[in-house]
PDB file of C-alpha atoms in Angstrom:
ATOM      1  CA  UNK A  25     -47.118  43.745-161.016  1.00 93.00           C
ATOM      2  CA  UNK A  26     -45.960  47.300-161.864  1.00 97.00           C
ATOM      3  CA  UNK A  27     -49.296  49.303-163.264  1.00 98.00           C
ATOM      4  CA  UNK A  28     -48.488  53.222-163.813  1.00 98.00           C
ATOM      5  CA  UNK A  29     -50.945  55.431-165.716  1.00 99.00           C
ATOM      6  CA  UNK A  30     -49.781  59.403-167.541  1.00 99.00           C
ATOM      7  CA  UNK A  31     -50.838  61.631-169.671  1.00 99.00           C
ATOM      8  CA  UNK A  32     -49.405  64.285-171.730  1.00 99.00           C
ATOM      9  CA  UNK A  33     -50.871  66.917-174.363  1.00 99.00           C
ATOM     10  CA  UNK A  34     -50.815  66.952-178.262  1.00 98.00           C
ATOM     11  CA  UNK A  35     -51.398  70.277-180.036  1.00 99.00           C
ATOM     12  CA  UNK A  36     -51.901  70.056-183.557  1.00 98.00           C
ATOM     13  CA  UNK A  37     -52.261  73.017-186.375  1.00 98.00           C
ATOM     14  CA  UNK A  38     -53.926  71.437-188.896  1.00 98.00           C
ATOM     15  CA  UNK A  39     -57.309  69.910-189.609  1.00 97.00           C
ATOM     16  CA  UNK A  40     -55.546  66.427-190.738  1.00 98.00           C
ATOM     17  CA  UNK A  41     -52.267  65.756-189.277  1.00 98.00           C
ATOM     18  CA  UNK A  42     -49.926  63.065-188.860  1.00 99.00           C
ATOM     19  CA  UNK A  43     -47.434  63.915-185.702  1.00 99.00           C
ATOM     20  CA  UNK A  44     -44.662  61.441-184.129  1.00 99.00           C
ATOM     21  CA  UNK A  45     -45.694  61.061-180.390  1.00 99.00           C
ATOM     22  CA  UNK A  46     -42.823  58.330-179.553  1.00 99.00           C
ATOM     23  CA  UNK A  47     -40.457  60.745-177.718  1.00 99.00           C
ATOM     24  CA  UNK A  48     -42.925  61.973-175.331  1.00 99.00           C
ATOM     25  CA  UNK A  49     -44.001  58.267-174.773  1.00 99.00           C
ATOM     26  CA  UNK A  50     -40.311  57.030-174.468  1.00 98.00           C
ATOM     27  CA  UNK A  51     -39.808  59.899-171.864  1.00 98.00           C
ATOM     28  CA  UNK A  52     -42.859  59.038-170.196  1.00 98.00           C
ATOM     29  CA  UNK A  53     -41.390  55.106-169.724  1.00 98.00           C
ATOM     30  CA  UNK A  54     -37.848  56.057-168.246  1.00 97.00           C
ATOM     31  CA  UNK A  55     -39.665  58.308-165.575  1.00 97.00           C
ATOM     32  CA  UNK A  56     -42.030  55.190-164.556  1.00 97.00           C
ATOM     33  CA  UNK A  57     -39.352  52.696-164.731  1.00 95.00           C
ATOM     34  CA  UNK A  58     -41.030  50.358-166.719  1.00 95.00           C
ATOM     35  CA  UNK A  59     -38.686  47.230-167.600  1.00 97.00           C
ATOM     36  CA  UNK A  60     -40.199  44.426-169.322  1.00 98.00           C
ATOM     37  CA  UNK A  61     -44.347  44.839-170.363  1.00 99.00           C
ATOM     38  CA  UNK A  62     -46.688  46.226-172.044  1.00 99.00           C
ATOM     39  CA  UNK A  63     -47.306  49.966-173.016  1.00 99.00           C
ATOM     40  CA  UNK A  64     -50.881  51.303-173.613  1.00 99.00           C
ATOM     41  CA  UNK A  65     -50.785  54.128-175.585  1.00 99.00           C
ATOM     42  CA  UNK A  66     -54.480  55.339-176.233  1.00 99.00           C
ATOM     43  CA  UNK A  67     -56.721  58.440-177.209  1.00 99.00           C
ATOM     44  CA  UNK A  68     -59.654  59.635-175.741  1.00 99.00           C
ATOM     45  CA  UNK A  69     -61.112  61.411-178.656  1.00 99.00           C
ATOM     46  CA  UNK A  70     -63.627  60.045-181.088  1.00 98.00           C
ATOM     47  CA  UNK A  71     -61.689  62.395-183.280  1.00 99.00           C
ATOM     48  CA  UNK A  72     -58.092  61.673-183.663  1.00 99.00           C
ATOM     49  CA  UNK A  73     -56.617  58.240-183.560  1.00 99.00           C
ATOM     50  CA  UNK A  74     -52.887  56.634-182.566  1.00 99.00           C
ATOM     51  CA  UNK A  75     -51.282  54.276-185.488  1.00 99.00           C
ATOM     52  CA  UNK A  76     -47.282  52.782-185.842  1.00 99.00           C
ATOM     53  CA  UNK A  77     -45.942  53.191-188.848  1.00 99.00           C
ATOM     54  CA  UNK A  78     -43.043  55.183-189.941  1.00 98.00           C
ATOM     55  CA  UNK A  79     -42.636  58.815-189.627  1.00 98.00           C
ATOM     56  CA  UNK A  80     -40.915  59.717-193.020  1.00 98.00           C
ATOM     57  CA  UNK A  81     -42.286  63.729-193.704  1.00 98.00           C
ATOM     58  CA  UNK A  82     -43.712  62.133-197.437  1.00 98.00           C
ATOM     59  CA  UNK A  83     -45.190  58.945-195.678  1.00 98.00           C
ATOM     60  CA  UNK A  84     -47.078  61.356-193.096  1.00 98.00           C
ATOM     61  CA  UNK A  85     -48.040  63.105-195.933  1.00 98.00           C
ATOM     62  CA  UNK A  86     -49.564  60.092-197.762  1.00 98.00           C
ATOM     63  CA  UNK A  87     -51.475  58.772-194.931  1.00 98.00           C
ATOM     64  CA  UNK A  88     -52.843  62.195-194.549  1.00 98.00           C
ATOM     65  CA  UNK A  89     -54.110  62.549-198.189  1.00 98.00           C
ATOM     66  CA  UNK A  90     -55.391  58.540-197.761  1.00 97.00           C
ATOM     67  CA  UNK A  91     -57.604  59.439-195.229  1.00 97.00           C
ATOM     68  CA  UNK A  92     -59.068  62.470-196.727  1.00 97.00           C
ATOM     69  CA  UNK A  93     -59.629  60.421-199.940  1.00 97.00           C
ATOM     70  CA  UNK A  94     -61.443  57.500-197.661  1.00 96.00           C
ATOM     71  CA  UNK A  95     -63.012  59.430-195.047  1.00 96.00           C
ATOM     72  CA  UNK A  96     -64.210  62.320-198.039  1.00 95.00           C
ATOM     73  CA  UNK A  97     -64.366  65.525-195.770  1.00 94.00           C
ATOM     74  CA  UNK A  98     -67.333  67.359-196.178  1.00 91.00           C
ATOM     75  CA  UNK A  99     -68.639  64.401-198.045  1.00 91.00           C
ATOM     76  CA  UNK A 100     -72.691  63.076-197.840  1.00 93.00           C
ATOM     77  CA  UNK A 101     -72.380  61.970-194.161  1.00 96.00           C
ATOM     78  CA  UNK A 102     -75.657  62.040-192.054  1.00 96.00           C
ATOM     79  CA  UNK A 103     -73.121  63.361-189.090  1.00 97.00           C
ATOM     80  CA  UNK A 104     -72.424  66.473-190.881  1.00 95.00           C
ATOM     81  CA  UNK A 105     -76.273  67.387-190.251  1.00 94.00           C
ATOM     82  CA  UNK A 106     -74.750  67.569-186.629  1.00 93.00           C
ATOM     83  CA  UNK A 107     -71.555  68.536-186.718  1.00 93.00           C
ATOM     84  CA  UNK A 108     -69.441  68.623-190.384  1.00 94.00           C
ATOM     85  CA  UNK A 109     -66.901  65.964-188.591  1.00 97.00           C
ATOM     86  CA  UNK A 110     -67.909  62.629-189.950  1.00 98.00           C
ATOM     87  CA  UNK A 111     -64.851  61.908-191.892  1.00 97.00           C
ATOM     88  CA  UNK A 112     -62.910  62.489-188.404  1.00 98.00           C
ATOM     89  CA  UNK A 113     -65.572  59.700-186.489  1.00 98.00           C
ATOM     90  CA  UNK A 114     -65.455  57.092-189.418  1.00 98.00           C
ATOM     91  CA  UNK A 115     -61.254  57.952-189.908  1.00 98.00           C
ATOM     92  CA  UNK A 116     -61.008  56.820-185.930  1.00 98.00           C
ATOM     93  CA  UNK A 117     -63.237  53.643-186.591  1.00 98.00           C
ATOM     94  CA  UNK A 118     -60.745  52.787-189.380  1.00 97.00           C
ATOM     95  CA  UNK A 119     -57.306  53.419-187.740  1.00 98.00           C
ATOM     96  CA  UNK A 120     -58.255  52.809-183.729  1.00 98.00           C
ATOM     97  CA  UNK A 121     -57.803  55.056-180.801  1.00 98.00           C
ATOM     98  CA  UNK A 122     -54.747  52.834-178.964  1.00 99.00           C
ATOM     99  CA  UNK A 123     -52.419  50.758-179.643  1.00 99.00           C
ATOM    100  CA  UNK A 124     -50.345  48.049-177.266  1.00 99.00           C
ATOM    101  CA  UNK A 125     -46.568  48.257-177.680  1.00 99.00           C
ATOM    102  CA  UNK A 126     -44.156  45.432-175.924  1.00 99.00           C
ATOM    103  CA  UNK A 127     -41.304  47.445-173.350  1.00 99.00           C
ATOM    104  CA  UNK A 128     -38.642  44.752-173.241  1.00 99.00           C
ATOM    105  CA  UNK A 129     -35.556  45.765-171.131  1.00 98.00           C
ATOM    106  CA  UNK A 130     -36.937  49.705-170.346  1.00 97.00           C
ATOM    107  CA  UNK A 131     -37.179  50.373-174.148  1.00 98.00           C
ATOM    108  CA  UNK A 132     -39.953  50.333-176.652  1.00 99.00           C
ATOM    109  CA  UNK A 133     -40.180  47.580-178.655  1.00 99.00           C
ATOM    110  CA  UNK A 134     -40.535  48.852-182.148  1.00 99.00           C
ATOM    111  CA  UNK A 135     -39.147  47.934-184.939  1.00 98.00           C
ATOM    112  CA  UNK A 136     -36.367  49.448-186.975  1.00 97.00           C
ATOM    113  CA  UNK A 137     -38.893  52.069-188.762  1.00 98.00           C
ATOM    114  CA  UNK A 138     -41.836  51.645-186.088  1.00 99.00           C
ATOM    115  CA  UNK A 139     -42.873  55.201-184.365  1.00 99.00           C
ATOM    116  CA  UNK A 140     -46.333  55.825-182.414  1.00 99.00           C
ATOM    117  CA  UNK A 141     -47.948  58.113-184.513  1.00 99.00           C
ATOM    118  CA  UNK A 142     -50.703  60.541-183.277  1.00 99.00           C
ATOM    119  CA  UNK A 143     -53.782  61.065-186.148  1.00 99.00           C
ATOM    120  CA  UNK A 144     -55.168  64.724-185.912  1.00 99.00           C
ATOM    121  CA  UNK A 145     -58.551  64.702-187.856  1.00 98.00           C
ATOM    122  CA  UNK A 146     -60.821  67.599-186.766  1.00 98.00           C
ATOM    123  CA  UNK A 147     -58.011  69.716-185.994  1.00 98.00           C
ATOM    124  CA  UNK A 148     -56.676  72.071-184.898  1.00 98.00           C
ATOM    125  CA  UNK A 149     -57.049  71.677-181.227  1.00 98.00           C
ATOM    126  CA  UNK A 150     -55.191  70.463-178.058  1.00 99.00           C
ATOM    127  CA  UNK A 151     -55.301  66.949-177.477  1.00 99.00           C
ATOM    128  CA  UNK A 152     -54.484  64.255-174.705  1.00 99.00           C
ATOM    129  CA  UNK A 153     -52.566  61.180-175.238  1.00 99.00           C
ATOM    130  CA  UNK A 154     -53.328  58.410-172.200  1.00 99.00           C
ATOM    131  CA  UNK A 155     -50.433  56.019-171.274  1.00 99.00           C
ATOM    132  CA  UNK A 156     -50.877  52.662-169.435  1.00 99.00           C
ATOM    133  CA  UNK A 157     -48.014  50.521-168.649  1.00 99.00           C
ATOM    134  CA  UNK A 158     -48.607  46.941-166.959  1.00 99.00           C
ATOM    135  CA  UNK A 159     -45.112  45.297-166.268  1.00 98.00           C
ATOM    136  CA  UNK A 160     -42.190  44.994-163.968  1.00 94.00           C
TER     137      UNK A 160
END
């Protein structure tokens, strides 16, 4: 069994930001070689979190302005007594911090509108996206 781990860097310019990641990921696959397996594609930030969904400029838009409406920046949180961030914490509890994506035949397995999406949500800053890919 094939197991490669990478990295690459995110930066974002916006306290909440939706940005398509799958480019960097797919060019991270053809330099491992991965053929048929499975792609970890995970976060290390309590922060920000990864989703798939379609990256259509309105849609990223929408998800942004859902998760300020459910996470309520600035809202009553006990966090924000530490650190005025909660929406970001409970925003990565809702949405996850990795996702597991099939490679069949040295390509992503996504479907026709399916893009790994990277969640900025106590931006901006520079973030790190972690790649694990078990396979042949």
């Amino acid at each position: 069994m094939k197991v490669e781990t990478g990295s690459f860097t995110v930066k974002t310019e916006r306290r909440l930001q939706v940005l398509d990641v799958t480019g960097k990921v797919e060019e991270w696959l053809s330099t491992v070689g991965g053929v048929n397996g499975l792609l970890v594609v995970y976060v290390p930030h309590t922060t920000a979190a990864v989703a798939v969904n379609e990256a259509e400029p309105r849609l990223m838009e929408d998800i942004v302005e859902f998760i300020r409406e459910l996470t309520k920046p600035g809202g009553p949180w006990k966090h924000n007594l530490v650190d005025v961030n909660a929406h970001a914490h409970l925003g990565n509890t809702i949405i996850g911090d990795s996702r597991v994506i099939p490679v069949v035949g040295g390509r992503l397995s996504l479907g026709t509108w399916q893009r790994i999406l990277f969640v900025e949500m106590d931006g901006p800053r520079e973030r790190t996206v972690n790649l694990l890919y078990l396979g042949e």
